[in-house]
JSON list of C-alpha atoms in Angstrom, two decimals:
[
{"chain": "A", "resi": 1, "resn": "MET", "atom": "CA", "xyz": [93.55, 96.32, 100.63]},
{"chain": "A", "resi": 2, "resn": "ILE", "atom": "CA", "xyz": [95.63, 97.95, 97.80]},
{"chain": "A", "resi": 3, "resn": "ASP", "atom": "CA", "xyz": [95.88, 96.05, 94.50]},
{"chain": "A", "resi": 4, "resn": "LYS", "atom": "CA", "xyz": [99.73, 96.23, 94.15]},
{"chain": "A", "resi": 5, "resn": "GLU", "atom": "CA", "xyz": [99.74, 94.00, 90.93]},
{"chain": "A", "resi": 6, "resn": "TYR", "atom": "CA", "xyz": [97.23, 96.41, 89.48]},
{"chain": "A", "resi": 7, "resn": "LEU", "atom": "CA", "xyz": [99.29, 99.46, 90.45]},
{"chain": "A", "resi": 8, "resn": "LEU", "atom": "CA", "xyz": [102.40, 97.98, 88.95]},
{"chain": "A", "resi": 9, "resn": "SER", "atom": "CA", "xyz": [100.72, 97.31, 85.76]},
{"chain": "A", "resi": 10, "resn": "THR", "atom": "CA", "xyz": [99.90, 100.92, 85.37]},
{"chain": "A", "resi": 11, "resn": "ILE", "atom": "CA", "xyz": [103.71, 102.00, 85.61]},
{"chain": "A", "resi": 12, "resn": "ARG", "atom": "CA", "xyz": [105.35, 102.09, 82.21]},
{"chain": "A", "resi": 13, "resn": "ASP", "atom": "CA", "xyz": [108.93, 100.87, 81.74]},
{"chain": "A", "resi": 14, "resn": "VAL", "atom": "CA", "xyz": [111.14, 103.10, 79.53]},
{"chain": "A", "resi": 15, "resn": "PRO", "atom": "CA", "xyz": [114.23, 101.29, 78.56]},
{"chain": "A", "resi": 16, "resn": "ASP", "atom": "CA", "xyz": [117.64, 103.15, 78.28]},
{"chain": "A", "resi": 17, "resn": "PHE", "atom": "CA", "xyz": [116.34, 106.34, 79.91]},
{"chain": "A", "resi": 18, "resn": "PRO", "atom": "CA", "xyz": [118.00, 108.53, 80.93]},
{"chain": "A", "resi": 19, "resn": "LYS", "atom": "CA", "xyz": [121.05, 106.59, 79.93]},
{"chain": "A", "resi": 20, "resn": "PRO", "atom": "CA", "xyz": [121.76, 103.08, 78.32]},
{"chain": "A", "resi": 21, "resn": "GLY", "atom": "CA", "xyz": [121.09, 100.24, 80.76]},
{"chain": "A", "resi": 22, "resn": "ILE", "atom": "CA", "xyz": [118.57, 102.08, 82.86]},
{"chain": "A", "resi": 23, "resn": "VAL", "atom": "CA", "xyz": [115.01, 101.02, 82.83]},
{"chain": "A", "resi": 24, "resn": "PHE", "atom": "CA", "xyz": [113.16, 104.22, 83.91]},
{"chain": "A", "resi": 25, "resn": "LYS", "atom": "CA", "xyz": [109.73, 103.71, 85.96]},
{"chain": "A", "resi": 26, "resn": "ASP", "atom": "CA", "xyz": [107.51, 106.22, 84.28]},
{"chain": "A", "resi": 27, "resn": "ILE", "atom": "CA", "xyz": [104.52, 106.96, 86.84]},
{"chain": "A", "resi": 28, "resn": "THR", "atom": "CA", "xyz": [102.79, 109.33, 84.39]},
{"chain": "A", "resi": 29, "resn": "THR", "atom": "CA", "xyz": [100.77, 106.38, 83.32]},
{"chain": "A", "resi": 30, "resn": "LEU", "atom": "CA", "xyz": [99.74, 105.75, 86.77]},
{"chain": "A", "resi": 31, "resn": "LEU", "atom": "CA", "xyz": [98.96, 109.46, 87.33]},
{"chain": "A", "resi": 32, "resn": "ASN", "atom": "CA", "xyz": [96.66, 109.56, 84.11]},
{"chain": "A", "resi": 33, "resn": "ASN", "atom": "CA", "xyz": [94.69, 106.58, 85.17]},
{"chain": "A", "resi": 34, "resn": "ALA", "atom": "CA", "xyz": [92.02, 107.99, 87.60]},
{"chain": "A", "resi": 35, "resn": "GLN", "atom": "CA", "xyz": [91.16, 104.66, 88.99]},
{"chain": "A", "resi": 36, "resn": "ALA", "atom": "CA", "xyz": [94.79, 103.68, 89.86]},
{"chain": "A", "resi": 37, "resn": "PHE", "atom": "CA", "xyz": [95.68, 107.15, 91.21]},
{"chain": "A", "resi": 38, "resn": "THR", "atom": "CA", "xyz": [92.47, 107.14, 93.46]},
{"chain": "A", "resi": 39, "resn": "MET", "atom": "CA", "xyz": [93.39, 103.85, 94.68]},
{"chain": "A", "resi": 40, "resn": "LEU", "atom": "CA", "xyz": [96.88, 104.74, 95.59]},
{"chain": "A", "resi": 41, "resn": "MET", "atom": "CA", "xyz": [95.74, 108.09, 97.26]},
{"chain": "A", "resi": 42, "resn": "GLU", "atom": "CA", "xyz": [92.96, 106.29, 99.32]},
{"chain": "A", "resi": 43, "resn": "HIS", "atom": "CA", "xyz": [95.63, 103.85, 100.49]},
{"chain": "A", "resi": 44, "resn": "LEU", "atom": "CA", "xyz": [98.08, 106.45, 101.48]},
{"chain": "A", "resi": 45, "resn": "GLU", "atom": "CA", "xyz": [95.20, 108.48, 103.29]},
{"chain": "A", "resi": 46, "resn": "ASN", "atom": "CA", "xyz": [94.15, 105.41, 105.23]},
{"chain": "A", "resi": 47, "resn": "ARG", "atom": "CA", "xyz": [97.69, 104.67, 106.15]},
{"chain": "A", "resi": 48, "resn": "TYR", "atom": "CA", "xyz": [98.50, 108.17, 107.39]},
{"chain": "A", "resi": 49, "resn": "LYS", "atom": "CA", "xyz": [95.31, 109.53, 108.83]},
{"chain": "A", "resi": 50, "resn": "GLU", "atom": "CA", "xyz": [96.01, 108.24, 112.27]},
{"chain": "A", "resi": 51, "resn": "TYR", "atom": "CA", "xyz": [99.62, 109.65, 112.32]},
{"chain": "A", "resi": 52, "resn": "ASN", "atom": "CA", "xyz": [98.57, 113.04, 113.57]},
{"chain": "A", "resi": 53, "resn": "LEU", "atom": "CA", "xyz": [100.87, 114.66, 110.96]},
{"chain": "A", "resi": 54, "resn": "ASP", "atom": "CA", "xyz": [101.37, 118.48, 110.76]},
{"chain": "A", "resi": 55, "resn": "PHE", "atom": "CA", "xyz": [103.03, 118.51, 107.34]},
{"chain": "A", "resi": 56, "resn": "ILE", "atom": "CA", "xyz": [104.00, 116.50, 104.40]},
{"chain": "A", "resi": 57, "resn": "ALA", "atom": "CA", "xyz": [107.32, 117.13, 102.72]},
{"chain": "A", "resi": 58, "resn": "GLY", "atom": "CA", "xyz": [107.68, 116.29, 98.96]},
{"chain": "A", "resi": 59, "resn": "ILE", "atom": "CA", "xyz": [110.95, 115.78, 97.19]},
{"chain": "A", "resi": 60, "resn": "GLU", "atom": "CA", "xyz": [111.20, 117.58, 93.82]},
{"chain": "A", "resi": 61, "resn": "SER", "atom": "CA", "xyz": [109.50, 116.90, 91.59]},
{"chain": "A", "resi": 62, "resn": "ARG", "atom": "CA", "xyz": [107.24, 113.93, 91.47]},
{"chain": "A", "resi": 63, "resn": "GLY", "atom": "CA", "xyz": [107.03, 114.04, 95.34]},
{"chain": "A", "resi": 64, "resn": "PHE", "atom": "CA", "xyz": [105.22, 117.27, 94.90]},
{"chain": "A", "resi": 65, "resn": "ILE", "atom": "CA", "xyz": [102.33, 115.46, 93.10]},
{"chain": "A", "resi": 66, "resn": "PHE", "atom": "CA", "xyz": [101.77, 112.76, 95.69]},
{"chain": "A", "resi": 67, "resn": "GLY", "atom": "CA", "xyz": [102.75, 114.97, 98.74]},
{"chain": "A", "resi": 68, "resn": "ALA", "atom": "CA", "xyz": [100.32, 117.80, 97.72]},
{"chain": "A", "resi": 69, "resn": "ALA", "atom": "CA", "xyz": [97.45, 115.43, 96.90]},
{"chain": "A", "resi": 70, "resn": "LEU", "atom": "CA", "xyz": [97.90, 113.57, 100.31]},
{"chain": "A", "resi": 71, "resn": "ALA", "atom": "CA", "xyz": [98.35, 116.70, 102.33]},
{"chain": "A", "resi": 72, "resn": "THR", "atom": "CA", "xyz": [94.99, 118.01, 100.87]},
{"chain": "A", "resi": 73, "resn": "ARG", "atom": "CA", "xyz": [93.36, 114.76, 101.66]},
{"chain": "A", "resi": 74, "resn": "LEU", "atom": "CA", "xyz": [94.57, 114.95, 105.44]},
{"chain": "A", "resi": 75, "resn": "GLY", "atom": "CA", "xyz": [93.85, 118.63, 105.68]},
{"chain": "A", "resi": 76, "resn": "ILE", "atom": "CA", "xyz": [97.52, 119.53, 106.54]},
{"chain": "A", "resi": 77, "resn": "GLY", "atom": "CA", "xyz": [100.34, 121.63, 104.95]},
{"chain": "A", "resi": 78, "resn": "PHE", "atom": "CA", "xyz": [102.64, 120.60, 102.14]},
{"chain": "A", "resi": 79, "resn": "VAL", "atom": "CA", "xyz": [106.41, 121.58, 102.05]},
{"chain": "A", "resi": 80, "resn": "PRO", "atom": "CA", "xyz": [108.54, 121.38, 98.91]},
{"chain": "A", "resi": 81, "resn": "VAL", "atom": "CA", "xyz": [112.05, 120.03, 99.17]},
{"chain": "A", "resi": 82, "resn": "ARG", "atom": "CA", "xyz": [113.75, 121.54, 96.11]},
{"chain": "A", "resi": 83, "resn": "LYS", "atom": "CA", "xyz": [117.01, 121.55, 94.10]},
{"chain": "A", "resi": 84, "resn": "LYS", "atom": "CA", "xyz": [119.49, 124.29, 95.18]},
{"chain": "A", "resi": 85, "resn": "GLY", "atom": "CA", "xyz": [118.55, 127.82, 94.03]},
{"chain": "A", "resi": 86, "resn": "LYS", "atom": "CA", "xyz": [114.73, 127.17, 93.43]},
{"chain": "A", "resi": 87, "resn": "LEU", "atom": "CA", "xyz": [113.34, 128.50, 96.72]},
{"chain": "A", "resi": 88, "resn": "PRO", "atom": "CA", "xyz": [112.87, 132.32, 97.17]},
{"chain": "A", "resi": 89, "resn": "TYR", "atom": "CA", "xyz": [113.36, 132.74, 100.80]},
{"chain": "A", "resi": 90, "resn": "THR", "atom": "CA", "xyz": [116.18, 131.84, 103.28]},
{"chain": "A", "resi": 91, "resn": "THR", "atom": "CA", "xyz": [117.00, 128.22, 103.01]},
{"chain": "A", "resi": 92, "resn": "VAL", "atom": "CA", "xyz": [118.98, 125.29, 104.63]},
{"chain": "A", "resi": 93, "resn": "ASP", "atom": "CA", "xyz": [120.79, 122.95, 102.29]},
{"chain": "A", "resi": 94, "resn": "GLU", "atom": "CA", "xyz": [122.16, 119.51, 102.29]},
{"chain": "A", "resi": 95, "resn": "LYS", "atom": "CA", "xyz": [124.60, 117.92, 99.82]},
{"chain": "A", "resi": 96, "resn": "TYR", "atom": "CA", "xyz": [124.56, 114.33, 98.74]},
{"chain": "A", "resi": 97, "resn": "ALA", "atom": "CA", "xyz": [126.64, 112.24, 96.53]},
{"chain": "A", "resi": 98, "resn": "LEU", "atom": "CA", "xyz": [125.76, 111.26, 92.97]},
{"chain": "A", "resi": 99, "resn": "GLU", "atom": "CA", "xyz": [127.25, 108.61, 90.78]},
{"chain": "A", "resi": 100, "resn": "TYR", "atom": "CA", "xyz": [129.72, 111.40, 89.31]},
{"chain": "A", "resi": 101, "resn": "GLY", "atom": "CA", "xyz": [129.66, 114.39, 91.60]},
{"chain": "A", "resi": 102, "resn": "ILE", "atom": "CA", "xyz": [127.62, 116.06, 94.38]},
{"chain": "A", "resi": 103, "resn": "ASP", "atom": "CA", "xyz": [124.22, 117.71, 94.22]},
{"chain": "A", "resi": 104, "resn": "GLU", "atom": "CA", "xyz": [122.21, 119.82, 96.67]},
{"chain": "A", "resi": 105, "resn": "ILE", "atom": "CA", "xyz": [118.63, 120.20, 97.87]},
{"chain": "A", "resi": 106, "resn": "GLU", "atom": "CA", "xyz": [117.23, 122.78, 100.13]},
{"chain": "A", "resi": 107, "resn": "ILE", "atom": "CA", "xyz": [114.14, 123.76, 102.21]},
{"chain": "A", "resi": 108, "resn": "HIS", "atom": "CA", "xyz": [113.03, 127.10, 103.62]},
{"chain": "A", "resi": 109, "resn": "ILE", "atom": "CA", "xyz": [114.28, 127.77, 107.12]},
{"chain": "A", "resi": 110, "resn": "ASP", "atom": "CA", "xyz": [110.68, 128.33, 108.27]},
{"chain": "A", "resi": 111, "resn": "ALA", "atom": "CA", "xyz": [109.19, 125.48, 106.21]},
{"chain": "A", "resi": 112, "resn": "PHE", "atom": "CA", "xyz": [107.21, 124.13, 109.08]},
{"chain": "A", "resi": 113, "resn": "ARG", "atom": "CA", "xyz": [106.12, 127.51, 110.38]},
{"chain": "A", "resi": 114, "resn": "ASN", "atom": "CA", "xyz": [108.48, 127.26, 113.20]},
{"chain": "A", "resi": 115, "resn": "LYS", "atom": "CA", "xyz": [106.22, 124.67, 114.88]},
{"chain": "A", "resi": 116, "resn": "LYS", "atom": "CA", "xyz": [108.32, 123.06, 117.47]},
{"chain": "A", "resi": 117, "resn": "ASP", "atom": "CA", "xyz": [108.61, 119.23, 116.74]},
{"chain": "A", "resi": 118, "resn": "ALA", "atom": "CA", "xyz": [106.26, 119.47, 113.72]},
{"chain": "A", "resi": 119, "resn": "ARG", "atom": "CA", "xyz": [105.22, 115.90, 112.84]},
{"chain": "A", "resi": 120, "resn": "VAL", "atom": "CA", "xyz": [106.33, 115.37, 109.18]},
{"chain": "A", "resi": 121, "resn": "LEU", "atom": "CA", "xyz": [105.96, 112.77, 106.56]},
{"chain": "A", "resi": 122, "resn": "LEU", "atom": "CA", "xyz": [108.46, 112.77, 103.66]},
{"chain": "A", "resi": 123, "resn": "ILE", "atom": "CA", "xyz": [107.23, 111.47, 100.34]},
{"chain": "A", "resi": 124, "resn": "ASP", "atom": "CA", "xyz": [108.66, 110.78, 96.97]},
{"chain": "A", "resi": 125, "resn": "ASP", "atom": "CA", "xyz": [107.58, 108.67, 93.99]},
{"chain": "A", "resi": 126, "resn": "LEU", "atom": "CA", "xyz": [110.65, 106.36, 93.94]},
{"chain": "A", "resi": 127, "resn": "ILE", "atom": "CA", "xyz": [113.80, 105.36, 96.06]},
{"chain": "A", "resi": 128, "resn": "ALA", "atom": "CA", "xyz": [116.81, 104.02, 94.25]},
{"chain": "A", "resi": 129, "resn": "THR", "atom": "CA", "xyz": [120.08, 104.56, 96.06]},
{"chain": "A", "resi": 130, "resn": "GLY", "atom": "CA", "xyz": [118.70, 106.74, 98.72]},
{"chain": "A", "resi": 131, "resn": "GLY", "atom": "CA", "xyz": [120.94, 109.78, 98.35]},
{"chain": "A", "resi": 132, "resn": "THR", "atom": "CA", "xyz": [118.39, 112.45, 97.79]},
{"chain": "A", "resi": 133, "resn": "ALA", "atom": "CA", "xyz": [115.86, 111.07, 100.32]},
{"chain": "A", "resi": 134, "resn": "GLU", "atom": "CA", "xyz": [118.63, 110.80, 102.99]},
{"chain": "A", "resi": 135, "resn": "ALA", "atom": "CA", "xyz": [119.54, 114.37, 102.28]},
{"chain": "A", "resi": 136, "resn": "ALA", "atom": "CA", "xyz": [115.85, 115.49, 102.61]},
{"chain": "A", "resi": 137, "resn": "ALA", "atom": "CA", "xyz": [115.45, 113.41, 105.83]},
{"chain": "A", "resi": 138, "resn": "LYS", "atom": "CA", "xyz": [118.51, 115.45, 107.25]},
{"chain": "A", "resi": 139, "resn": "LEU", "atom": "CA", "xyz": [117.04, 118.82, 106.16]},
{"chain": "A", "resi": 140, "resn": "ILE", "atom": "CA", "xyz": [113.80, 118.04, 107.82]},
{"chain": "A", "resi": 141, "resn": "LYS", "atom": "CA", "xyz": [115.66, 117.41, 111.03]},
{"chain": "A", "resi": 142, "resn": "LYS", "atom": "CA", "xyz": [117.93, 120.52, 110.57]},
{"chain": "A", "resi": 143, "resn": "VAL", "atom": "CA", "xyz": [115.03, 122.83, 110.81]},
{"chain": "A", "resi": 144, "resn": "GLY", "atom": "CA", "xyz": [113.82, 121.26, 113.82]},
{"chain": "A", "resi": 145, "resn": "ALA", "atom": "CA", "xyz": [111.08, 119.17, 112.71]},
{"chain": "A", "resi": 146, "resn": "ASN", "atom": "CA", "xyz": [110.13, 115.51, 113.79]},
{"chain": "A", "resi": 147, "resn": "LEU", "atom": "CA", "xyz": [110.35, 113.22, 110.79]},
{"chain": "A", "resi": 148, "resn": "LEU", "atom": "CA", "xyz": [108.02, 110.26, 111.54]},
{"chain": "A", "resi": 149, "resn": "GLU", "atom": "CA", "xyz": [108.33, 108.36, 108.31]},
{"chain": "A", "resi": 150, "resn": "ALA", "atom": "CA", "xyz": [109.64, 108.37, 104.69]},
{"chain": "A", "resi": 151, "resn": "CYS", "atom": "CA", "xyz": [107.15, 107.03, 102.13]},
{"chain": "A", "resi": 152, "resn": "PHE", "atom": "CA", "xyz": [107.89, 105.93, 98.60]},
{"chain": "A", "resi": 153, "resn": "ILE", "atom": "CA", "xyz": [105.53, 104.78, 95.88]},
{"chain": "A", "resi": 154, "resn": "ILE", "atom": "CA", "xyz": [108.16, 102.51, 94.46]},
{"chain": "A", "resi": 155, "resn": "ASN", "atom": "CA", "xyz": [111.02, 101.00, 96.10]},
{"chain": "A", "resi": 156, "resn": "LEU", "atom": "CA", "xyz": [113.94, 99.60, 93.76]},
{"chain": "A", "resi": 157, "resn": "THR", "atom": "CA", "xyz": [115.01, 96.97, 96.34]},
{"chain": "A", "resi": 158, "resn": "PHE", "atom": "CA", "xyz": [118.07, 95.81, 94.50]},
{"chain": "A", "resi": 159, "resn": "LEU", "atom": "CA", "xyz": [119.62, 99.25, 95.01]},
{"chain": "A", "resi": 160, "resn": "HIS", "atom": "CA", "xyz": [119.22, 99.09, 98.95]},
{"chain": "A", "resi": 161, "resn": "GLY", "atom": "CA", "xyz": [118.31, 102.80, 99.19]},
{"chain": "A", "resi": 162, "resn": "GLU", "atom": "CA", "xyz": [115.97, 101.99, 101.96]},
{"chain": "A", "resi": 163, "resn": "GLU", "atom": "CA", "xyz": [119.03, 101.11, 104.31]},
{"chain": "A", "resi": 164, "resn": "LYS", "atom": "CA", "xyz": [120.12, 104.90, 104.13]},
{"chain": "A", "resi": 165, "resn": "ILE", "atom": "CA", "xyz": [116.61, 106.09, 105.19]},
{"chain": "A", "resi": 166, "resn": "LYS", "atom": "CA", "xyz": [116.16, 103.56, 107.86]},
{"chain": "A", "resi": 167, "resn": "GLN", "atom": "CA", "xyz": [119.20, 105.21, 109.74]},
{"chain": "A", "resi": 168, "resn": "HIS", "atom": "CA", "xyz": [117.00, 108.47, 110.03]},
{"chain": "A", "resi": 169, "resn": "THR", "atom": "CA", "xyz": [113.46, 107.47, 110.29]},
{"chain": "A", "resi": 170, "resn": "ASN", "atom": "CA", "xyz": [110.76, 104.71, 109.50]},
{"chain": "A", "resi": 171, "resn": "PHE", "atom": "CA", "xyz": [110.53, 103.57, 105.93]},
{"chain": "A", "resi": 172, "resn": "TYR", "atom": "CA", "xyz": [107.55, 102.60, 103.90]},
{"chain": "A", "resi": 173, "resn": "SER", "atom": "CA", "xyz": [106.88, 101.80, 100.31]},
{"chain": "A", "resi": 174, "resn": "VAL", "atom": "CA", "xyz": [103.76, 100.97, 98.60]},
{"chain": "A", "resi": 175, "resn": "LEU", "atom": "CA", "xyz": [105.30, 98.87, 95.79]},
{"chain": "A", "resi": 176, "resn": "GLU", "atom": "CA", "xyz": [108.74, 97.09, 95.58]},
{"chain": "A", "resi": 177, "resn": "ILE", "atom": "CA", "xyz": [110.64, 96.18, 92.36]},
{"chain": "A", "resi": 178, "resn": "ALA", "atom": "CA", "xyz": [113.30, 93.69, 92.90]}
]
């Protein structure tokens, strides 16, 4: 059993970042706490060890931390989902709406080594409105992989981002903040 209250206590609130009125959830204080990070990774490993995954896809940039660590624990490959223009090889991209404008993320066209119906877990540190995560889910499917679930360390439930993800795959969050 994971101690959710303990994990929540290791996450720092930073008021008015990146702009006034926002309370940023800073996970660096969880990452630099060996006991908390180990507890979290053991929980994720236990949850996903029976999923028979082929790859974990992590969303830039904090999803890289959790995704790569979990992939290593499970003995599978890690795939980065990056902002437009950051990957060196042929990519597939997906646009998504921001509060004021549009952004894009991309994945290598052969990210899953052309494995037919590769079994993939998508992971990131936090889901807010769900735009980036939904775009990542669409990318994974565009390149022919089978997205089994999207996992987030923190779900800001009051923003309802999980509703966008549930249209594409199963949804799981370790912690919820209302």
